[in-house]
DNA sequence: GACTGGAGCACC
DNA sequence: AAACGGTGCTCCAGTC
């Protein structure tokens, strides 16, 4: 089998890879992905030894294959091994009964079937098991030869294991065989000359609530079979379609033609010296253009071409597209000093709007799953890496011919992708509106990114010194303890107190402490909550001190590494320029990166002061933060139309958290204070809305209320005792009853939840108000949360876009500098404070109603303001009325 | 030396 | 039946 890399820069000598497959450990994925090499060095398939222990060794392809479609499954289980054909065990039978038969097919008559590992893998206890990486590799050559001999029209890969086997032949660097991101794509395989369609394995749907997903699986499989029967396209060599230009005269000719002919859609792709253009010395090295899905051109950024290129970029009649258009726009503005007019499409953004999954948005991935081309960026990508997001990369060391070829291909594939997506998007009701919101939103976010956020390198340099000292002292306290010495005696090496692994070994093995909970991967957990709890319960005072010091160390190192050092890394000219993305989050919220500006400390007073004292408005201005109050609750009220919830949104004197606190802690209103209300807000109300249940709620409320006292000084646990609740068990029973009461009170919400979940199980989609749809296999909480979380953000985004439009039109001195899901951050000129505040109130609470007729509860915004040139830490709550006082 | 998965933790 | 939704960054430890 040849490598499906459609051009190969590497010399033959490099192909002689020294490692052999037989040396691979069973737990690692082979890095040798070249079938040529594998064939030469591969030991006989018998090397795995599985043939010795099974009844049907080396099971071949079975089935009559009337459709020409081949199902490639994992490996034989005990039933398959006994009967001698595939997909007849428990999962296989489910597949037949629930998927294939209802679709009107007969698995054995209509399809071919084969396993990736053709002998039965058997565990030590005699049960079925997943084949190892080594077994998959050993079986690979012969299995795929058998498959090719049948010349299937399509191969449907059922599960991760067949996918992994398929990817062994494909030069697509760093791609993980996670089935979630590969499922459903219909890959035109250029070597096999047939479609390859990954799907989940039927065993995924065997147990628990996953059984409810069978209907969606059936729909997906129906589509997969339909796609399999499509005629296979004629595929031609792609590198021949790229014209790499090496002279300015020729480049000018091309640009003149574009300016004269005005193609309906022009794809732009820059190759640049880095990720961000702000630091001096950055430039655009090469330009790739495409106006035809079968053609691309590229040339270096000759100085002579810049005027013509600017004219094209500014020409509104030439509509533009790019794969991540924010990037092309950013570099055009900063380096070419031109804003690009006529943006029509961003293929990266459209990829996300069409499909919410992670790991699919890169052009390399899209090019492979849609056009069967792998690895065309691998050779040039190493030159594009830089230390930090502001630094220069090594692109100028990249051979220019390789760079231009990549550049032209990028442009051509992005163009092809854009045209295909425009067709797809049109077919789906409501999705165009969703795309447009994100298209405008991305451009508005870019304005904030370029404006940037003012910081102070001098401040953080000073703070860093203090933090480093603090970390050192915290470390010393730990290292001087009896426990650090005990560790050293036991293991012979010094304890690393920032290593969770070592601390777990010390506590849970050496000292015999019992873990309180386990992580998602079923390992013992030792996070802050565990340490806090252990510090309360262990009997030795010295161990309590030790644990408390660990917590101190963790908080200091987090502050120093993530927030002080991490921010400093991103500062250039006392400004940070975080990215705000709309093409990443599965619930269609935003994300922020380099640095993440959405997780700057605020709750821990000390961390907040240390970090936020270094974040400033622009000179002479003030920071104004506008928060959408109770935002997700209001959106939930709109979705569910629950009258109780609507009441809480409409009546400003009502307070659901206070009401709930009365019940949970059996308190009269006047005995409730802020910490107790906050505890119930986070530990019960929001937890319940997000899908938690009474047991963990009760446990957390009990734990966290341990050191809380009422207004009059009475410890809350003493108070509860007076009400007959003296243990966690008592309290759990009480919270259980309250949970029941809570969802009875919001009975319309409860009904909505059932309806909403069932709708997903019917259609496989969660539909949001603005037209977005989340797909894939979701669990109950994801189904319920996505709609509310995403939609809440979209209301903010709409407001953000409107405000940015007005800011531009009115030529504000004030700037909109950031957004954090349900709040907008301004650097506001004092002379414009009243105007900006009033206008924001109008946009976010009144104007927003018109394009959102379903919004039938009032929205509310709250203001926080810091003084002129004062840092973010200095912000204080302020009412709109006060801001609007004449002499304020 | 470079890469990766896992854990932990900051935010909404 | 299952059981808190969604991110990004840093460090550790294992691997090649």
Coordinates of C-alpha atoms (C1' of nucleotides) in Angstrom, one line a residue, chain A residues 519 521 523 526-528 563 589 602-603 822, chain B residues 2-12:
Chain A
X519 CA -10.9 11.6 39.3
X521 CA -10.0 8.6 35.1
X523 CA -7.5 7.8 40.0
X526 CA -6.3 15.3 45.8
X527 CA -7.6 18.7 44.8
X528 CA -8.2 21.7 47.0
X563 CA -1.5 34.9 35.9
X589 CA -20.2 30.4 23.4
X602 CA -11.9 37.6 41.1
X603 CA -13.3 35.5 44.0
X822 CA -22.3 37.7 30.1
Chain B
dA2 C1' 9.6 17.3 22.1
dC3 C1' 5.2 15.6 22.7
dT4 C1' 1.1 13.9 25.3
dG5 C1' -2.5 12.8 28.8
dG6 C1' -4.0 13.8 33.2
dA7 C1' -4.8 16.6 37.0
dG8 C1' -5.7 20.8 39.0
dC9 C1' -7.7 25.3 38.9
dA10 C1' -9.0 30.1 37.2
dC11 C1' -13.5 32.1 35.1
dC12 C1' -18.8 32.3 33.5

